[in-house]
CSV table of C-alpha atoms in Angstrom, one decimal:
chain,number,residue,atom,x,y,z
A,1,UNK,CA,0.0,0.0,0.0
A,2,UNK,CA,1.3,3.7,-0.9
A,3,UNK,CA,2.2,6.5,1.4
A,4,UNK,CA,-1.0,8.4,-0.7
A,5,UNK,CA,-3.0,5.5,1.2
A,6,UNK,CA,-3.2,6.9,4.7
A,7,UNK,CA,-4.4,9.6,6.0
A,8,UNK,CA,-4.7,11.9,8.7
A,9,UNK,CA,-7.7,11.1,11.5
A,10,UNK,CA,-8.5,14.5,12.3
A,11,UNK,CA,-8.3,16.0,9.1
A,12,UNK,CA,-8.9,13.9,6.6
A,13,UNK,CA,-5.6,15.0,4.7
A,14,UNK,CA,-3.3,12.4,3.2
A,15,UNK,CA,-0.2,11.8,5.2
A,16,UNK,CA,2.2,13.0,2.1
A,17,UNK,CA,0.4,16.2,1.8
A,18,UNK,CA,0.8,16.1,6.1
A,19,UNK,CA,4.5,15.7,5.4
A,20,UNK,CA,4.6,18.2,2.5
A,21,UNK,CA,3.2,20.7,5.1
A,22,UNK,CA,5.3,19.9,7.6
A,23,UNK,CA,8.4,21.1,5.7
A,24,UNK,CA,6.5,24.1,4.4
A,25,UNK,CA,5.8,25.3,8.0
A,26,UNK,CA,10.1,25.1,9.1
A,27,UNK,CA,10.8,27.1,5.8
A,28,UNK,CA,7.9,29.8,5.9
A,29,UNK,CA,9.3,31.7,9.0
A,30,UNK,CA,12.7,31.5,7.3
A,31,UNK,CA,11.5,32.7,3.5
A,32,UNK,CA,9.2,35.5,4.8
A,33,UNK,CA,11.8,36.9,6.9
A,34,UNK,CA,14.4,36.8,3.6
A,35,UNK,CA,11.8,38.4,1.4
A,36,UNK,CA,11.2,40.9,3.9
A,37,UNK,CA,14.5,42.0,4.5
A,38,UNK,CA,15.2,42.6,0.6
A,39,UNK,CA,11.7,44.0,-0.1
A,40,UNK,CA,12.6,47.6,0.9
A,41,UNK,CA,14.8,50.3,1.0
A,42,UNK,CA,14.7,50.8,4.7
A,43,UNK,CA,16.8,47.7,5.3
A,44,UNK,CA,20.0,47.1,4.4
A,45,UNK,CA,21.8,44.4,2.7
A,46,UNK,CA,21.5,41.3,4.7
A,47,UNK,CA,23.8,37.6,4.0
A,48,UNK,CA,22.2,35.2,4.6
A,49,UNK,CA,23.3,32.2,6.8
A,50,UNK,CA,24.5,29.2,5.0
A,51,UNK,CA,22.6,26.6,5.3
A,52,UNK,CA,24.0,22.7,5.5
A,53,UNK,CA,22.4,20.5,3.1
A,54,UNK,CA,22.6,16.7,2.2
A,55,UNK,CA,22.2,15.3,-1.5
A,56,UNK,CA,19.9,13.3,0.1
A,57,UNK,CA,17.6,15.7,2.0
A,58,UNK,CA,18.4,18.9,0.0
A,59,UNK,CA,15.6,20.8,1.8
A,60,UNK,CA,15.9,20.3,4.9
A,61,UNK,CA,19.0,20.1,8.1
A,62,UNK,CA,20.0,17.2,9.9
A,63,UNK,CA,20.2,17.1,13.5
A,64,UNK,CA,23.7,16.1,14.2
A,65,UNK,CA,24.2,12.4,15.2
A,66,UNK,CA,27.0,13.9,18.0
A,67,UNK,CA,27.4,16.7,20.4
A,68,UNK,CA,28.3,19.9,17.8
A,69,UNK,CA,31.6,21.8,18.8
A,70,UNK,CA,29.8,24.7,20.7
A,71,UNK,CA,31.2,27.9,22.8
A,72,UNK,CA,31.2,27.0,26.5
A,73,UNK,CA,28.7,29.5,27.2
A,74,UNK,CA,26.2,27.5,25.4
A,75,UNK,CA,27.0,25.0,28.0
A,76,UNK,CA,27.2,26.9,30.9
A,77,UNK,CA,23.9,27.8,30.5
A,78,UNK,CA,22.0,24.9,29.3
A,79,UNK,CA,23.4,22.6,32.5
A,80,UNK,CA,22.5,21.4,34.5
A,81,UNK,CA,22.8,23.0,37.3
A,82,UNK,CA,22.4,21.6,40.8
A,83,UNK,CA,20.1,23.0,43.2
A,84,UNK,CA,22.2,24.5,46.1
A,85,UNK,CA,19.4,22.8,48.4
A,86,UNK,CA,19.5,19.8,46.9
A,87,UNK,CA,16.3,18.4,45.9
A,88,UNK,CA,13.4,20.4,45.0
A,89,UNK,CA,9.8,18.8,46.2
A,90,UNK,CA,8.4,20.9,44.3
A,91,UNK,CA,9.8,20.6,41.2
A,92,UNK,CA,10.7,17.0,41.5
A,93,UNK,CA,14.3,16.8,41.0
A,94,UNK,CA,17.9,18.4,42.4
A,95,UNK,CA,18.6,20.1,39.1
A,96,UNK,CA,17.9,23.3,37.0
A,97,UNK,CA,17.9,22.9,33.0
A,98,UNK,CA,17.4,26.4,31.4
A,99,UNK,CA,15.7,25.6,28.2
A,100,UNK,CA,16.9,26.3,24.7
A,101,UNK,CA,14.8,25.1,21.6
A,102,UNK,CA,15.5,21.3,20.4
A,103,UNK,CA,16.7,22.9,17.1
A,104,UNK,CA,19.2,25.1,18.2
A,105,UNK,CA,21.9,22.3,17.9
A,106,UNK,CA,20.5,21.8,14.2
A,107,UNK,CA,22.1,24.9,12.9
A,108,UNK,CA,25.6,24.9,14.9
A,109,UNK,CA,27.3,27.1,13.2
A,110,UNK,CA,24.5,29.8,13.9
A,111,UNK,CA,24.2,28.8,17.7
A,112,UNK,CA,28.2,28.9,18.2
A,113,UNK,CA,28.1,32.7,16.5
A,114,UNK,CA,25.0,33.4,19.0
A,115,UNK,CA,26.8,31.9,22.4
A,116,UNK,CA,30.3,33.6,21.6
A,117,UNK,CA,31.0,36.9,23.0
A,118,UNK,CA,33.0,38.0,26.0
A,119,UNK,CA,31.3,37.1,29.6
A,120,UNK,CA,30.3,40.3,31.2
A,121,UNK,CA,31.1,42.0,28.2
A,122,UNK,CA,29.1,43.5,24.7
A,123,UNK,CA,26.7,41.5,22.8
A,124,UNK,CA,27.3,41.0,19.3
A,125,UNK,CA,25.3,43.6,17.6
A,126,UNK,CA,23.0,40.1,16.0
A,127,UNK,CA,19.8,41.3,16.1
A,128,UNK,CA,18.8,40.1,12.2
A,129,UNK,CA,20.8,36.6,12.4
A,130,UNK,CA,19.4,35.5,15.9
A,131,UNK,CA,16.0,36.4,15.0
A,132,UNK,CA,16.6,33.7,12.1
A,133,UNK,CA,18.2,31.7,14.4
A,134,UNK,CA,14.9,31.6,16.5
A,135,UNK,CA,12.2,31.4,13.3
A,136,UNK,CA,14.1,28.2,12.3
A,137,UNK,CA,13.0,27.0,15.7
A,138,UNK,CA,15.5,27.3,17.9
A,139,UNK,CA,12.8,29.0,20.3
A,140,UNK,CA,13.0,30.0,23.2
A,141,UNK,CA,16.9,31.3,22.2
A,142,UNK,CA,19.7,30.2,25.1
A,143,UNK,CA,20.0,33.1,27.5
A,144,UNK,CA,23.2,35.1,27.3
A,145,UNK,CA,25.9,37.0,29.9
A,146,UNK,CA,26.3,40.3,28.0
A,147,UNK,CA,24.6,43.2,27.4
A,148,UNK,CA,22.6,44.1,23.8
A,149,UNK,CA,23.2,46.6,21.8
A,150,UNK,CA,21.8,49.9,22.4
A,151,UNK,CA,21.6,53.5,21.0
A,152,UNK,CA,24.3,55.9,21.6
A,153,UNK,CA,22.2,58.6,22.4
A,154,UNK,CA,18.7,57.6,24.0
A,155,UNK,CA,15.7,59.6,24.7
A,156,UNK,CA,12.9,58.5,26.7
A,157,UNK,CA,9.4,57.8,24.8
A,158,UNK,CA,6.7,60.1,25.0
A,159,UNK,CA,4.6,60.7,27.5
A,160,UNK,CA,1.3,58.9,27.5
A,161,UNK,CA,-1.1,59.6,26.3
A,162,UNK,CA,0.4,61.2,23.6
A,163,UNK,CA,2.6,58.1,22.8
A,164,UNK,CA,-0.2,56.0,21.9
A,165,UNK,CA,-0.6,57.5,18.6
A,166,UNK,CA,3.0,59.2,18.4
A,167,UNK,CA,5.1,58.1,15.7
A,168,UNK,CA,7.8,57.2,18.0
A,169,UNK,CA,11.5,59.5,18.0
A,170,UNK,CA,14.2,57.6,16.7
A,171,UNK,CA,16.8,58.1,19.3
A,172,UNK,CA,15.7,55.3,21.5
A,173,UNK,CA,15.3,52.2,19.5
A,174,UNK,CA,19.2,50.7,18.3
A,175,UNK,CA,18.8,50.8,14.3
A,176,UNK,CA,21.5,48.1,13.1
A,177,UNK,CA,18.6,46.3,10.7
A,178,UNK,CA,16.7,49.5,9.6
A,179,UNK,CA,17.2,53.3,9.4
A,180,UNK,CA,14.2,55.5,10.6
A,181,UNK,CA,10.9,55.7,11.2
A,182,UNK,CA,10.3,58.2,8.7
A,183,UNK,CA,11.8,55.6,6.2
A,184,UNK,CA,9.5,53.1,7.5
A,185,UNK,CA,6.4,55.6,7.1
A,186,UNK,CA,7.5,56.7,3.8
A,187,UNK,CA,7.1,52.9,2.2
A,188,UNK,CA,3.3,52.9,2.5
A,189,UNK,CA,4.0,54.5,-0.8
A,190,UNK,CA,5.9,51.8,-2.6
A,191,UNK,CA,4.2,50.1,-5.3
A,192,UNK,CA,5.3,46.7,-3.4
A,193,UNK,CA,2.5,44.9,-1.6
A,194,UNK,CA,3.0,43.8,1.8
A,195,UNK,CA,-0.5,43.6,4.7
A,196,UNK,CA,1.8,45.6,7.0
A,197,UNK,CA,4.1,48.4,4.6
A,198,UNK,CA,2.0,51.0,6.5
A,199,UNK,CA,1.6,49.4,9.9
A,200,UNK,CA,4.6,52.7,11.3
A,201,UNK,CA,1.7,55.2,9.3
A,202,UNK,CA,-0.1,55.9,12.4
A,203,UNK,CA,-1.7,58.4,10.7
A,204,UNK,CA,-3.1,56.7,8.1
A,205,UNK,CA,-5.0,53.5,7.5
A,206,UNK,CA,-4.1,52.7,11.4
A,207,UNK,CA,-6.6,55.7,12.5
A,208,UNK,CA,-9.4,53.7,11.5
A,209,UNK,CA,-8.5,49.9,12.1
A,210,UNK,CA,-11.2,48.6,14.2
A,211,UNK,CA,-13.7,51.5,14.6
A,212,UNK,CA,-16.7,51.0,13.2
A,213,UNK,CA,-18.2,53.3,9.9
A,214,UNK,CA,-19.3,56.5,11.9
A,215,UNK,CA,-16.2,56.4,13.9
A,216,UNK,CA,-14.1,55.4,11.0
A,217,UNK,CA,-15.4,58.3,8.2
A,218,UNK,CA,-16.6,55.1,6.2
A,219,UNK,CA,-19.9,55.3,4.1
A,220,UNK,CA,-20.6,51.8,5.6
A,221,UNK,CA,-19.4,48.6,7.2
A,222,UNK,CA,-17.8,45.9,5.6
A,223,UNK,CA,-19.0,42.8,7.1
A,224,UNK,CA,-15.5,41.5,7.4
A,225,UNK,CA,-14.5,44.4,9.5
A,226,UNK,CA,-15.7,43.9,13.0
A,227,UNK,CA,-15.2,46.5,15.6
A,228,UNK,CA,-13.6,46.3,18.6
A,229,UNK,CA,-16.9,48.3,20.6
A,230,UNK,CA,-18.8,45.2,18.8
A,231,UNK,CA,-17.0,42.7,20.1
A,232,UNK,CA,-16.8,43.8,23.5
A,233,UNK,CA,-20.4,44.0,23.6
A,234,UNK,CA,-20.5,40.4,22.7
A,235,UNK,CA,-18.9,39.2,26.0
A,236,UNK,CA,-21.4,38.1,28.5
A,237,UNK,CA,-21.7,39.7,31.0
A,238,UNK,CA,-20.7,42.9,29.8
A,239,UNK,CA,-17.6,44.1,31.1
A,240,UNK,CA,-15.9,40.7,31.7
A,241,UNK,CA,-13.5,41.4,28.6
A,242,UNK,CA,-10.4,42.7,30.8
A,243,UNK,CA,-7.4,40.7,29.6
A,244,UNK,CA,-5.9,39.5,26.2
A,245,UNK,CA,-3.5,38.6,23.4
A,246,UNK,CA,-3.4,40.0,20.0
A,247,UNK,CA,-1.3,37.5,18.0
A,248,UNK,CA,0.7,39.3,15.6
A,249,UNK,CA,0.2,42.5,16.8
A,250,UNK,CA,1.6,44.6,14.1
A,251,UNK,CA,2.6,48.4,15.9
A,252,UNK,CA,0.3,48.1,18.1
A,253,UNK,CA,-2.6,49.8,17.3
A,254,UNK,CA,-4.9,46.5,18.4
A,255,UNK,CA,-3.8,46.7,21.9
A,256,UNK,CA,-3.5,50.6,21.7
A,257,UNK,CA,-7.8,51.0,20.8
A,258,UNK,CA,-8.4,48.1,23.8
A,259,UNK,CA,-5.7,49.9,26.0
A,260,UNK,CA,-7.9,52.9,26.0
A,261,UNK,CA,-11.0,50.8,26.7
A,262,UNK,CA,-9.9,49.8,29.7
A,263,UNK,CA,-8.7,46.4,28.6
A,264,UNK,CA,-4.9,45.3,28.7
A,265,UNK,CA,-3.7,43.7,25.8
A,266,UNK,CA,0.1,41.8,25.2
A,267,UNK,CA,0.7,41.9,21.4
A,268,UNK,CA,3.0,39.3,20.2
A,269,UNK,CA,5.4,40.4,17.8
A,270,UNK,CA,9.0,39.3,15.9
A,271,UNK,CA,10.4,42.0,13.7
A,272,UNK,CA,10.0,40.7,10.3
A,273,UNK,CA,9.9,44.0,8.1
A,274,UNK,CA,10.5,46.9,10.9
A,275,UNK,CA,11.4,47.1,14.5
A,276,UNK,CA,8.0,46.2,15.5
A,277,UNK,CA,8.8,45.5,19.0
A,278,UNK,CA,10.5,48.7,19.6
A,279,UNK,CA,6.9,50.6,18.2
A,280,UNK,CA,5.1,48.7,20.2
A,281,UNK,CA,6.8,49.2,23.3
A,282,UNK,CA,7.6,53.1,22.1
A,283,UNK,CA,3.6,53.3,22.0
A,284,UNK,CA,2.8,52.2,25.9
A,285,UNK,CA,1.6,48.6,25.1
A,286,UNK,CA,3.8,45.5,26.2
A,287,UNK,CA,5.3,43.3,22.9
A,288,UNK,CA,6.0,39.6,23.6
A,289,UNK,CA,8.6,38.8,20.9
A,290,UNK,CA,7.5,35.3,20.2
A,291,UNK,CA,6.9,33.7,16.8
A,292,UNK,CA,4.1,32.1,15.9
A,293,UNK,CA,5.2,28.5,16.5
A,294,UNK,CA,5.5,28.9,20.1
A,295,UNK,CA,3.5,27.7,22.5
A,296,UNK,CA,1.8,30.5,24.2
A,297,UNK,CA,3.7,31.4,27.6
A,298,UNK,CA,0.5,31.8,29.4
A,299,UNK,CA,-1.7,29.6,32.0
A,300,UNK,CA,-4.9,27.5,31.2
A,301,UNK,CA,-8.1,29.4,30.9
A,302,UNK,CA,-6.5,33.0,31.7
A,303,UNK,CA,-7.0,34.9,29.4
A,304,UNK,CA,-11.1,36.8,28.3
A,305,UNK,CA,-9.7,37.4,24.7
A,306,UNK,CA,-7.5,36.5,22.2
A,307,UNK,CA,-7.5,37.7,18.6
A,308,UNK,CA,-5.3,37.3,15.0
A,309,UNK,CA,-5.2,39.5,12.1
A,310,UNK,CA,-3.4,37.3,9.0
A,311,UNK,CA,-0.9,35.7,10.8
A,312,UNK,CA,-2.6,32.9,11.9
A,313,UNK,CA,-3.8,32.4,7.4
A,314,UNK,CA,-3.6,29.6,5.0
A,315,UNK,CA,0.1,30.1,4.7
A,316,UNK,CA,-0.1,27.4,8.0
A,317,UNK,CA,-0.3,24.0,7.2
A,318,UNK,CA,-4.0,23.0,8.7
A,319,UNK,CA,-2.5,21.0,11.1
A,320,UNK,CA,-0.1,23.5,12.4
A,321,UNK,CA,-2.8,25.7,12.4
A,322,UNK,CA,-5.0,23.0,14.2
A,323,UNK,CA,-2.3,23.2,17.4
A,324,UNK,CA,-2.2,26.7,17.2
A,325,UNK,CA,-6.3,27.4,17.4
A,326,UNK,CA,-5.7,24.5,20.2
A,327,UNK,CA,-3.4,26.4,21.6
A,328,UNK,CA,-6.0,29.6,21.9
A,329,UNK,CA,-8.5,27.6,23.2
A,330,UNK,CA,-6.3,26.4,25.7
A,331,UNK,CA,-5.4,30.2,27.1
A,332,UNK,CA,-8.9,31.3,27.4
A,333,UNK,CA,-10.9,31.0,30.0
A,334,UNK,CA,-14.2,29.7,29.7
A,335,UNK,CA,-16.5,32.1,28.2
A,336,UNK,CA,-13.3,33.7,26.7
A,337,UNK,CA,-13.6,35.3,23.1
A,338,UNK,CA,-11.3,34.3,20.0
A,339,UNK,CA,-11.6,36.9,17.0
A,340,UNK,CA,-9.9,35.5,13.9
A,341,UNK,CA,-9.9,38.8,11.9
A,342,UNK,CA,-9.6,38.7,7.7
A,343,UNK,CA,-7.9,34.8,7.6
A,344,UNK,CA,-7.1,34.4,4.4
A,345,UNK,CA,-6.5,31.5,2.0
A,346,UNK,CA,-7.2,30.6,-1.3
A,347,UNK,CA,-10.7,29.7,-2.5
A,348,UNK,CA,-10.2,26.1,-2.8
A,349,UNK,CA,-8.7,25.7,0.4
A,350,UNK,CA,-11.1,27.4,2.3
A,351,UNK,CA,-13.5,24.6,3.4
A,352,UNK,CA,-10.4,22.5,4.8
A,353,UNK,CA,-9.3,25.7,7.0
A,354,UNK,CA,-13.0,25.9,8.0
A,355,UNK,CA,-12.8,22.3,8.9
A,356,UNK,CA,-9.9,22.9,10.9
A,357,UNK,CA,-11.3,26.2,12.7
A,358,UNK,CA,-14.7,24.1,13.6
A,359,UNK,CA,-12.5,20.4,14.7
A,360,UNK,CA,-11.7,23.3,17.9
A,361,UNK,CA,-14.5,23.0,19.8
A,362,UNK,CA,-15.8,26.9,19.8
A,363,UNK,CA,-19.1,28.3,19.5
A,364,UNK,CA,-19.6,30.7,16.7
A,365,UNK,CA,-20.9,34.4,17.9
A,366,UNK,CA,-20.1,35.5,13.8
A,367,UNK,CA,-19.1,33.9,10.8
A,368,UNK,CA,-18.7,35.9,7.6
A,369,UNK,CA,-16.9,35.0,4.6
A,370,UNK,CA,-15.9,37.2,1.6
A,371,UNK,CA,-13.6,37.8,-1.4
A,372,UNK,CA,-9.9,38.9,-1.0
A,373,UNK,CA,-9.3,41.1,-3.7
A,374,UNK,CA,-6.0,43.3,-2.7
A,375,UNK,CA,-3.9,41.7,-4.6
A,376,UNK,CA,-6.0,41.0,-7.6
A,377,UNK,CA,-9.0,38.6,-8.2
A,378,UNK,CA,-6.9,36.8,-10.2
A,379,UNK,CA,-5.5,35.2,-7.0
A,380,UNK,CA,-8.8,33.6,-6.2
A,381,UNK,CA,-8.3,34.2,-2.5
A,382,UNK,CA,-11.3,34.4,0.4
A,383,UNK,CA,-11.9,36.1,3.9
A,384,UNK,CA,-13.0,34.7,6.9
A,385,UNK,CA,-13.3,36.7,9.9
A,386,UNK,CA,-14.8,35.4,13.3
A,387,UNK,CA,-15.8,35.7,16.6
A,388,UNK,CA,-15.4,32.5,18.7
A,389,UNK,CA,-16.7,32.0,22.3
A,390,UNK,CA,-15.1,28.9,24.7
A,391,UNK,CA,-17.8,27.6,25.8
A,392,UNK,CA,-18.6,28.8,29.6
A,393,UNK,CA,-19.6,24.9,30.6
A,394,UNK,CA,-17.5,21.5,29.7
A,395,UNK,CA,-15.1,23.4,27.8
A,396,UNK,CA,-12.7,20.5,28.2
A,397,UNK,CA,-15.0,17.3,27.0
A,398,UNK,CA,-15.6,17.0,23.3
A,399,UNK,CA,-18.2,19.0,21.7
């Protein structure tokens, strides 16, 4: 019997194509971040990283069958350590291992240039190549014993609340990967398309993200674009809506709007295409600088909302997708809100993705669908945007 032959149990999907997407997913963080860092002039030049290949398995990196030749620091802090108490009851052992993604020791080379600097000393100024060292998985990156890279000649942010819709100065945030805000501002002129190449435009399209069409200046809705006052309203009881994740948060304009609602809002964030942390953080919102493989670093059935603009899209393979939307699930509490906003895929693939979304176990509050016609009909891609509830009862039995 062929490979073609089996398939997946949750999803239906044949274990090739399973396998396909599997080594689409470790190559999709890698390729955007390369296509990014060429697409504009705010960037400079950036080598990439060679990359060890076999005849046999030109696409992907073997984990090395020893121990790689790696910098003692890498060692010194992965352990283990022992417990100066000796055994923990707690924790069930007489040892501390810091963590350091499974992959790291993949890509050796990149991991000995990450771990070698002098103890106590400066930090390489890395910024670009340990970012890819962490989107090829090697998540969470080993801690280090220097000190990063900073700007000669700081200034403190402005005051809030002016920040919040401030394009920020340019003296505090280090530019080795970029060169000014204004540069980044100027680029939602370029012909180029790219969802975010006026995200630092605060100004512009960001002034109306999430308001609805009288706040907005629009004519009418578009039944894609929920607003953030909608959703809110949707949360039963009113007011219970205090706590949340925007995944992919952009500069920060989701968690800016809820910020001044009363609601506090951590936007994940990796600086593919801009210093998006730096925004973030310039504006008066916190940025988590996670990628979107991670596992989210928060407790079971915390959190009363969670939402995604096109990050979480049909550029996942569905059953990395699937563990992510699990993963959501898993953060909110019960009665907690999800708001997919504009996922996007291509037409075909839609009812797979929406077989994925459903597998999750959420109630549907909205469900709209629509045409994506940006980048040209001719790309025959679809919307969906949705607001999910956990259930408030049995959330954990199936539904």
């Amino acid at each position: 019997m062929g490979m073609a032959a089996y398939v997946d149990p949750v999803l239906g999907v044949p274990l090739r194509r399973v396998l396909l997407y599997v080594v689409v997913l470790l190559g999709s963080n890698l390729a955007t971040f390369l296509f990014s860092s060429y697409s504009y002039s705010c960037a400079p030049p950036v080598t990439a990283a060679p990359v060890t290949t076999t005849a046999s398995s030109p696409r992907t990196v073997p984990v090395p069958e020893q121990q790689p030749e790696l910098p003692p620091e890498f060692h010194a802090f992965v352990g283990p350590h022992a417990l100066p108490y000796g055994r923990n009851p707690n924790w069930g052992t007489a040892e501390l291992r810091p963590p350091a993604g499974h992959p790291c020791l993949a890509f050796p080379d990149m991991l000995a240039a990450f771990m070698s600097y002098p103890v106590n000393g400066s930090c390489p100024d890395d910024e670009l190549p340990a970012q890819r060292l962490l989107l090829r998985g090697c998540e969470p990156l080993p801690r280090r014993r220097c000190r990063p890279a900073a700007p000669a000649d700081p200034a403190p942010p402005p005051p809030l609340p002016d920040a919040l819709w401030s394009t920020p100065p340019d003296r505090p945030v280090h530019w080795s990967a970029y060169k000014s805000f204004r540069c980044l501002v100027d680029r939602a002129r370029s012909p180029r398309f790219d969802d975010c190449k006026d995200c630092f435009d605060l100004a512009g399209r960001e002034r109306r993200r999430w308001l609805n069409a009288t706040a907005s200046g629009r004519k009418e809705n578009n039944p894609l674009d929920f607003s953030i006052d909608e959703v809110l309203a949707s949360a039963s009881p009113p007011g219970s809506v205090r706590i949340g994740l925007d995944i992919g948060g952009g500069s920060g304009t989701f968690a800016v709007r809820m910020r001044k609602r009363g609601v506090t809002v951590v936007a994940t964030t990796v600086n593919l295409n801009g210093p998006f942390s730096a925004v973030v953080a310039a504006r008066g919102v916190v940025p988590l600088y996670v990628s979107v493989a991670a596992r989210l670093p928060f407790f079971d059935n915390t959190l009363d909302v969670v939402h995604s603009m096109h990050v979480l899209s049909g550029w996942m393979p569905p059953a990395a997708m699937q563990f992510a939307l699990f993963d959501v699930y898993r953060v909110l509490r019960p009665g907690g809100l999800f708001w997919l906003d504009h996922f996007f895929c291509r037409e075909e693939e839609m009812a797979a993705y929406m077989e994925v979304v459903e597998s999750v176990g959420f109630g549907k509050l909205r469900w709209v669908t629509g045409r994506k016609l940006d980048r040209g009909p001719e790309r025959k891609e679809t919307y969906l945007s949705a607001l999910l509830e956990k259930p408030l009862r049995n959330s954990w039995r199936l539904p």
